[in-house]
Amino acid sequence: MTAPDPDDLHTRLDSLLARERAALLSGDLHALAALARKKEALAEELGRLEPKALEALRHLGDTARRNQALLDGTLQGIRLAAGRLSAYRRLRGTMETYDPQGRKTTIAGILSHKVERRA
């Protein structure tokens, strides 16, 4: 198997990282999934490059790290939203609270199929 052209690989990797950043900033999770598969294929090609050719691509690491920070933030936001939705679902059924004398009281929830939206 021949080694890929470093200039072509650089162009494709740079383009992919730019598209990944745009998808992260716009919240396009479907595009991110497709780009992840392409990224894996490019990573395999990177593995076939000569060490000397890899040196020319080293600066793309900064771009990849920037995208990774955005991806980490996206995942954190998804986890927080999932936690909030889970708490909302728990509260829909019942809520436990304490009265002025310190006794636990259960309040029946109101079943509503509307989600509160905040600006």
Short mmCIF file of C-alpha atoms in Angstrom, two decimals:
data_model
loop_
_atom_site.label_atom_id
_atom_site.label_comp_id
_atom_site.label_asym_id
_atom_site.label_seq_id
_atom_site.Cartn_x
_atom_site.Cartn_y
_atom_site.Cartn_z
CA MET A 1 0.00 0.00 0.00
CA THR A 2 1.45 3.38 -0.97
CA ALA A 3 1.68 6.34 1.35
CA PRO A 4 -0.91 9.08 0.73
CA ASP A 5 0.10 12.44 -0.72
CA PRO A 6 0.83 14.70 2.30
CA ASP A 7 -0.38 17.86 0.55
CA ASP A 8 -3.68 16.26 -0.43
CA LEU A 9 -4.12 14.81 3.04
CA HIS A 10 -3.38 18.22 4.57
CA THR A 11 -6.04 19.86 2.40
CA ARG A 12 -8.66 17.22 3.18
CA LEU A 13 -7.90 17.22 6.90
CA ASP A 14 -7.97 21.02 7.10
CA SER A 15 -11.31 21.07 5.24
CA LEU A 16 -12.76 18.37 7.49
CA LEU A 17 -11.71 20.22 10.65
CA ALA A 18 -13.30 23.43 9.34
CA ARG A 19 -16.57 21.58 8.59
CA GLU A 20 -16.42 19.94 12.01
CA ARG A 21 -16.05 23.34 13.69
CA ALA A 22 -19.00 24.73 11.72
CA ALA A 23 -21.13 21.72 12.69
CA LEU A 24 -20.16 22.11 16.35
CA LEU A 25 -20.97 25.82 16.37
CA SER A 26 -24.33 25.25 14.69
CA GLY A 27 -25.23 22.21 16.81
CA ASP A 28 -25.56 19.91 13.80
CA LEU A 29 -25.08 16.55 15.54
CA HIS A 30 -25.96 14.52 12.42
CA ALA A 31 -23.17 16.19 10.46
CA LEU A 32 -20.77 15.48 13.33
CA ALA A 33 -21.54 11.77 13.14
CA ALA A 34 -20.80 11.69 9.41
CA LEU A 35 -17.63 13.73 9.88
CA ALA A 36 -16.43 11.37 12.62
CA ARG A 37 -16.42 8.48 10.15
CA LYS A 38 -14.46 10.56 7.63
CA LYS A 39 -12.08 11.62 10.38
CA GLU A 40 -11.37 7.98 11.22
CA ALA A 41 -10.54 7.26 7.58
CA LEU A 42 -8.18 10.24 7.46
CA ALA A 43 -6.55 9.07 10.70
CA GLU A 44 -5.79 5.73 9.04
CA GLU A 45 -4.16 7.58 6.17
CA LEU A 46 -2.13 9.65 8.63
CA GLY A 47 -0.81 6.40 10.05
CA ARG A 48 0.65 5.52 6.67
CA LEU A 49 2.60 8.77 6.28
CA GLU A 50 6.33 8.97 6.67
CA PRO A 51 7.43 10.69 9.92
CA LYS A 52 8.98 13.52 7.88
CA ALA A 53 5.64 14.19 6.14
CA LEU A 54 3.79 14.15 9.48
CA GLU A 55 5.87 17.10 10.66
CA ALA A 56 4.24 19.32 8.02
CA LEU A 57 0.78 18.47 9.42
CA ARG A 58 1.66 19.13 13.06
CA HIS A 59 0.06 22.61 13.09
CA LEU A 60 -3.34 21.04 12.38
CA GLY A 61 -3.16 19.67 15.92
CA ASP A 62 -4.07 23.14 17.24
CA THR A 63 -7.19 23.15 15.09
CA ALA A 64 -8.09 19.64 16.24
CA ARG A 65 -7.60 20.63 19.91
CA ARG A 66 -9.83 23.69 19.41
CA ASN A 67 -12.54 21.46 17.94
CA GLN A 68 -12.10 18.98 20.79
CA ALA A 69 -12.75 21.78 23.31
CA LEU A 70 -15.94 22.68 21.41
CA LEU A 71 -16.98 19.03 21.33
CA ASP A 72 -16.37 18.71 25.08
CA GLY A 73 -18.58 21.75 25.66
CA THR A 74 -21.27 20.30 23.40
CA LEU A 75 -21.24 17.01 25.29
CA GLN A 76 -21.39 18.81 28.62
CA GLY A 77 -24.41 20.80 27.42
CA ILE A 78 -26.15 17.62 26.25
CA ARG A 79 -25.51 15.96 29.61
CA LEU A 80 -26.86 18.98 31.48
CA ALA A 81 -29.97 19.10 29.31
CA ALA A 82 -30.54 15.37 29.80
CA GLY A 83 -30.19 15.80 33.56
CA ARG A 84 -32.64 18.66 33.57
CA LEU A 85 -35.18 16.70 31.53
CA SER A 86 -34.75 13.74 33.87
CA ALA A 87 -35.37 15.96 36.91
CA TYR A 88 -38.42 17.41 35.20
CA ARG A 89 -39.80 13.93 34.57
CA ARG A 90 -39.26 12.97 38.22
CA LEU A 91 -41.05 16.10 39.41
CA ARG A 92 -44.01 15.47 37.13
CA GLY A 93 -45.08 12.48 39.20
CA THR A 94 -44.57 13.67 42.77
CA MET A 95 -42.44 16.06 44.76
CA GLU A 96 -41.31 15.63 48.33
CA THR A 97 -40.97 18.61 50.62
CA TYR A 98 -40.99 19.38 54.34
CA ASP A 99 -43.65 21.25 56.27
CA PRO A 100 -42.84 23.88 58.96
CA GLN A 101 -42.70 21.14 61.61
CA GLY A 102 -40.09 19.18 59.65
CA ARG A 103 -42.39 16.39 58.49
CA LYS A 104 -41.96 15.04 55.01
CA THR A 105 -44.89 15.79 52.73
CA THR A 106 -45.54 14.42 49.25
CA ILE A 107 -47.18 16.71 46.73
CA ALA A 108 -48.89 15.04 43.79
CA GLY A 109 -47.60 16.31 40.47
CA ILE A 110 -49.64 17.88 37.73
CA LEU A 111 -49.53 15.93 34.52
CA SER A 112 -48.92 18.40 31.76
CA HIS A 113 -47.49 17.68 28.36
CA LYS A 114 -46.18 21.20 27.84
CA VAL A 115 -42.52 22.09 28.21
CA GLU A 116 -41.59 25.49 29.60
CA ARG A 117 -39.48 27.51 27.20
CA ARG A 118 -37.20 30.25 28.40
CA ALA A 119 -35.58 32.90 26.32
#
